[in-house]
Coordinates of C-alpha atoms and ligand atoms in Angstrom, one line a residue:
X7 CA 32.7 37.8 -124.5
X8 CA 30.4 40.0 -124.8
X9 CA 31.6 43.2 -126.7
X10 CA 30.4 46.7 -124.9
X11 CA 28.7 49.0 -126.9
X12 CA 30.3 52.2 -128.0
X13 CA 29.6 55.0 -125.9
X14 CA 26.6 57.7 -127.8
X15 CA 24.8 59.9 -125.8
X16 CA 22.0 60.1 -127.8
X17 CA 20.3 64.5 -128.5
X18 CA 17.2 64.1 -131.3
X19 CA 15.3 60.6 -131.3
X20 CA 17.9 59.6 -133.9
X21 CA 18.2 56.0 -132.0
X22 CA 14.7 55.9 -132.9
X23 CA 15.0 57.1 -136.7
X24 CA 17.1 54.1 -137.2
X25 CA 15.7 51.1 -136.0
X26 CA 12.8 52.4 -138.3
X27 CA 14.5 53.0 -141.0
X28 CA 16.5 49.8 -141.1
X29 CA 12.7 47.8 -140.5
X30 CA 11.2 48.9 -143.0
X31 CA 14.7 48.6 -145.6
X32 CA 14.8 52.5 -145.8
X33 CA 18.6 53.5 -146.4
X34 CA 19.8 56.2 -144.2
X35 CA 22.0 59.5 -145.1
X36 CA 22.9 61.4 -141.9
X37 CA 24.0 65.0 -142.6
X38 CA 26.4 67.3 -140.2
X39 CA 29.4 69.1 -139.3
X40 CA 32.7 68.1 -139.0
X41 CA 33.3 65.9 -134.9
X42 CA 29.3 65.8 -134.2
X43 CA 29.2 62.1 -134.0
X44 CA 27.9 60.4 -136.5
X45 CA 30.8 57.9 -137.0
X46 CA 30.4 57.3 -134.2
X47 CA 26.4 57.1 -133.7
X48 CA 26.2 54.4 -136.9
X49 CA 29.2 52.6 -135.1
X50 CA 26.7 52.5 -131.5
X51 CA 23.7 51.6 -133.4
X52 CA 25.2 48.4 -135.5
X53 CA 26.0 47.3 -131.9
X54 CA 22.5 47.5 -130.8
X55 CA 21.4 45.5 -133.7
X56 CA 23.1 43.3 -133.8
X57 CA 24.7 44.2 -137.3
X58 CA 27.5 43.7 -138.4
X59 CA 29.3 47.3 -139.8
X60 CA 31.9 48.0 -142.8
X61 CA 33.0 51.4 -143.3
X62 CA 34.2 53.1 -146.2
X63 CA 35.9 56.6 -146.7
X64 CA 35.2 57.8 -149.8
X65 CA 37.4 60.6 -150.7
X66 CA 38.1 61.3 -154.8
X67 CA 39.3 58.6 -156.6
X68 CA 36.9 55.9 -154.7
X69 CA 35.2 54.4 -157.5
X70 CA 32.2 51.8 -158.3
X71 CA 35.4 50.0 -158.8
X72 CA 36.3 50.2 -155.4
X73 CA 33.4 49.3 -154.0
X74 CA 31.8 46.1 -156.1
X75 CA 35.0 44.3 -156.9
X76 CA 37.3 43.1 -159.0
X77 CA 38.8 39.7 -160.5
X78 CA 42.9 39.3 -160.5
X79 CA 45.1 37.8 -161.5
X80 CA 46.1 34.4 -159.0
X81 CA 49.3 32.3 -160.7
X82 CA 47.2 31.3 -164.4
X83 CA 43.9 32.5 -163.0
X84 CA 42.0 35.7 -163.3
X85 CA 39.7 35.3 -160.0
X86 CA 36.6 37.4 -158.6
X87 CA 37.2 39.2 -155.4
X88 CA 33.9 40.6 -153.9
X89 CA 34.6 44.5 -152.8
X90 CA 33.0 46.0 -149.7
X91 CA 29.9 46.6 -151.1
X92 CA 29.0 43.5 -152.5
X93 CA 29.9 41.7 -149.2
X94 CA 27.4 43.7 -147.0
X95 CA 24.8 43.3 -149.8
X96 CA 25.2 39.6 -149.8
X97 CA 25.7 39.0 -146.1
X98 CA 23.1 41.8 -145.1
X99 CA 26.2 43.7 -142.8
X100 CA 25.5 48.0 -142.3
X101 CA 27.2 49.2 -145.3
X102 CA 28.5 52.9 -143.8
X103 CA 29.6 55.6 -147.1
X104 CA 31.6 58.4 -144.8
X105 CA 31.4 61.2 -146.6
X106 CA 29.8 60.1 -149.3
X107 CA 29.6 63.4 -151.6
X108 CA 33.2 63.5 -152.7
X109 CA 33.2 59.9 -154.0
X110 CA 33.3 59.6 -158.5
X111 CA 29.6 59.6 -159.5
X112 CA 29.4 55.7 -160.8
X113 CA 29.9 55.3 -156.9
X114 CA 26.3 57.3 -157.1
X115 CA 25.1 55.9 -160.0
X116 CA 25.9 51.8 -158.5
X117 CA 23.8 51.9 -155.4
X118 CA 21.1 54.1 -156.8
X119 CA 19.1 50.2 -157.6
X120 CA 19.8 49.0 -153.6
X121 CA 18.1 52.6 -152.5
X122 CA 14.9 52.0 -153.7
X123 CA 12.3 49.0 -154.0
X124 CA 14.5 47.0 -155.8
X125 CA 17.0 46.4 -152.9
X126 CA 19.5 44.9 -155.4
X127 CA 22.7 45.2 -156.5
X128 CA 23.9 45.4 -160.5
X129 CA 27.3 43.3 -161.1
X130 CA 28.5 44.3 -164.5
X131 CA 31.3 42.7 -165.2
X132 CA 29.8 39.5 -163.6
X133 CA 26.7 40.3 -165.6
X134 CA 25.0 39.9 -162.0
X135 CA 22.5 40.5 -160.5
X136 CA 22.3 40.1 -156.1
X137 CA 19.7 40.5 -154.4
X138 CA 19.6 42.4 -151.1
X139 CA 20.3 40.1 -148.0
X140 CA 17.7 40.9 -146.1
X141 CA 19.2 42.8 -143.5
X142 CA 21.3 44.9 -145.4
X143 CA 21.4 48.9 -144.6
X144 CA 23.3 51.4 -146.7
X145 CA 24.2 54.7 -145.1
X146 CA 25.7 57.7 -145.9
X147 CA 27.1 60.9 -144.5
X148 CA 27.9 63.8 -146.1
X149 CA 28.7 67.6 -144.6
X150 CA 26.5 69.7 -145.8
X151 CA 28.9 73.1 -145.2
X152 CA 32.3 72.0 -146.2
X153 CA 33.4 73.0 -149.5
X154 CA 29.8 74.7 -150.0
X155 CA 28.5 74.8 -153.0
X156 CA 31.5 72.0 -154.8
X157 CA 30.1 68.4 -153.5
X158 CA 26.4 68.6 -153.4
X159 CA 24.3 65.7 -153.6
X160 CA 21.4 65.1 -156.3
X161 CA 18.1 65.7 -155.3
X162 CA 17.4 62.3 -157.1
X163 CA 20.0 60.7 -154.8
X164 CA 19.2 62.7 -151.7
X165 CA 15.7 61.7 -152.5
X166 CA 16.0 57.7 -152.0
X167 CA 17.2 58.8 -148.5
X168 CA 16.0 58.9 -144.9
X169 CA 18.1 61.5 -143.4
X170 CA 18.4 63.4 -140.0
X171 CA 20.5 66.1 -139.4
X172 CA 23.4 66.1 -137.2
X173 CA 24.6 69.4 -135.1
X174 CA 26.8 70.0 -132.1
X175 CA 25.0 69.2 -128.8
X176 CA 23.2 71.6 -126.6
X177 CA 25.9 72.4 -123.5
X178 CA 24.7 70.3 -121.2
X179 CA 25.0 66.9 -123.4
X180 CA 28.1 68.2 -124.5
X181 CA 29.3 68.1 -121.1
X182 CA 28.5 65.2 -120.0
X183 CA 30.3 63.7 -123.1
X184 CA 33.1 65.3 -122.5
X185 CA 33.2 63.7 -118.9
X186 CA 32.5 60.0 -120.6
X187 CA 35.0 60.4 -123.4
X188 CA 37.4 62.1 -121.3
X189 CA 37.3 61.2 -117.5
X190 CA 37.3 64.7 -116.7
X191 CA 35.8 66.4 -114.3
X192 CA 32.2 68.2 -114.3
X193 CA 34.4 71.4 -113.7
X194 CA 36.3 71.3 -116.7
X195 CA 33.9 70.2 -119.1
X196 CA 31.4 72.5 -118.7
X197 CA 35.0 75.0 -118.9
X198 CA 35.4 73.8 -122.2
X199 CA 32.0 73.6 -123.6
X200 CA 31.5 77.5 -123.0
X201 CA 34.7 77.9 -124.4
X202 CA 33.8 75.9 -127.3
X203 CA 30.2 77.7 -127.8
X204 CA 32.2 81.6 -127.5
X205 CA 34.4 80.7 -130.8
X206 CA 31.4 79.1 -132.5
X207 CA 30.0 82.3 -131.7
X208 CA 32.3 84.2 -133.1
X209 CA 31.5 84.4 -136.5
X210 CA 34.2 87.1 -137.6
X211 CA 36.8 85.0 -137.0
X212 CA 36.2 83.4 -141.0
X213 CA 36.5 79.7 -139.7
X214 CA 35.8 77.3 -142.3
X215 CA 34.9 75.0 -139.9
X216 CA 34.1 75.9 -135.6
X217 CA 34.3 74.0 -132.4
X218 CA 33.7 69.8 -132.7
X219 CA 32.3 68.2 -130.0
X220 CA 36.0 66.1 -131.4
X221 CA 37.9 68.8 -130.7
X222 CA 36.4 69.9 -127.1
X223 CA 36.6 65.9 -126.2
X224 CA 40.6 66.3 -127.3
X225 CA 41.3 68.7 -125.3
X226 CA 39.4 67.1 -122.4
X227 CA 42.0 64.0 -123.2
X228 CA 45.2 66.8 -122.7
X229 CA 43.9 67.8 -119.9
X230 CA 43.3 64.2 -118.3
X231 CA 46.6 63.1 -119.1
X232 CA 48.4 66.2 -117.0
X233 CA 49.2 68.7 -119.7
X234 CA 48.2 72.2 -118.5
X235 CA 44.7 73.4 -119.1
X236 CA 45.3 77.1 -121.6
X237 CA 48.8 74.8 -123.4
X238 CA 45.7 71.5 -123.6
X239 CA 43.4 73.6 -125.0
X240 CA 45.8 75.7 -127.8
X241 CA 47.0 72.5 -129.0
X242 CA 43.6 70.8 -128.7
X243 CA 41.1 73.6 -130.2
X244 CA 42.6 76.6 -131.4
X245 CA 45.6 75.5 -133.8
X246 CA 43.2 72.7 -135.5
X247 CA 41.3 75.7 -136.4
X248 CA 43.0 78.7 -138.0
X249 CA 46.2 79.5 -139.4
X250 CA 45.3 82.9 -139.6
X251 CA 47.3 85.1 -136.4
X252 CA 44.7 87.6 -135.8
X253 CA 42.4 84.2 -136.0
X254 CA 44.4 82.0 -133.2
X255 CA 45.6 84.7 -131.0
X256 CA 41.9 86.2 -130.3
X257 CA 41.1 82.6 -129.8
X258 CA 44.2 82.0 -127.4
X259 CA 42.8 85.3 -125.7
X260 CA 39.2 84.1 -125.2
X261 CA 40.5 80.3 -123.8
X262 CA 42.6 82.2 -121.3
X263 CA 40.4 84.2 -119.7
X264 CA 38.2 81.0 -119.6
X265 CA 39.7 78.4 -118.2
Ligands
ATP246 N1 26.6 62.1 -129.6 C1 27.8 62.0 -129.0 N2 28.2 61.0 -127.7 C2 29.3 60.8 -127.7 N3 30.9 60.8 -128.4 C3 30.3 62.0 -129.2 C4 29.2 62.1 -129.2 N4 28.9 63.7 -130.7 C5 30.4 63.8 -130.6 N5 31.1 62.5 -130.2 C6 33.0 62.6 -129.9 O1 33.2 63.9 -131.0 C7 34.0 62.3 -131.8 C8 34.0 61.9 -132.6 O2 32.8 62.4 -133.4 P1 32.6 61.5 -134.8 O3 33.6 60.8 -134.7 O4 31.4 60.5 -135.0 O5 32.1 62.7 -136.0 P2 31.7 63.1 -137.2 O6 30.7 63.6 -137.0 O7 31.7 60.8 -136.8 O8 33.2 63.6 -137.6 P3 33.5 64.0 -139.2 O9 32.9 63.6 -140.3 O10 35.0 64.0 -139.5 O11 33.9 62.5 -139.4 C9 33.5 61.3 -130.8 O12 35.0 60.4 -131.0 C10 33.3 61.3 -129.4 O13 34.3 61.3 -128.5
MG247 MG1 33.1 60.1 -139.3

């Protein structure tokens, strides 16, 4: 059975950067706002390079033990269970650490030796050093705007990665994505993209994060499934962005004018 590649619209030669990083056994850092296609890109690239993909969504509690592995008690014995990082290192998979800056500092320490020339993982609980499989690739994502100043990556970590910056695609590409993802016609897609563009320019709304491609895709899907256009935009674009009454009203007015 042939599994179809996930749909991905390339915008800045990012797949070339990925393939060359992979060829040179370099880890890759993907920076960019929420809903800008980072995860989709990684899924797509893992597929085209024929690699198994293991994704870990990092949060404040994510520790090196979660990644490397732990002993568990099984009947009268304790047995070692490899964590997802160890599995990827041994088997040669793409390991995607989503939102790496959220993870606990020991995670960063654990990956250091994997992200330089050594390409090895030290498992302290086993006293074992595992050399990475030649196809192992580490990818991390990071949202620089989110909680500005809070969670940063240290230069000594950042400089171990080849990095790519993701932005929301230009209007033409974004409309094409909406047509492909949601099956709406071009006209609707263009209108949604125009709404997105307008809201992105309204800095006075004080939004923590602005309209992502994801939100536009969601609105397009609701329209495609038969929800009235304005209601679809209110529910999929406006409401997820803010809880501020005034900001919501301004965005709704704008949507109603534009669609
Ligand atoms: N270049 C693209 N090609 C195809 N689909 C895209 C692209 N960019 C965004 N999308 C659409 O936007 C949605 C969100 O993208 P994705 O989940 O990759 O965002 P993300 O950058 O990983 O966001 P987060 O930081 O919140 O995890 C996708 O499900 C897809 O529908
Ligand atoms: Mg993602």
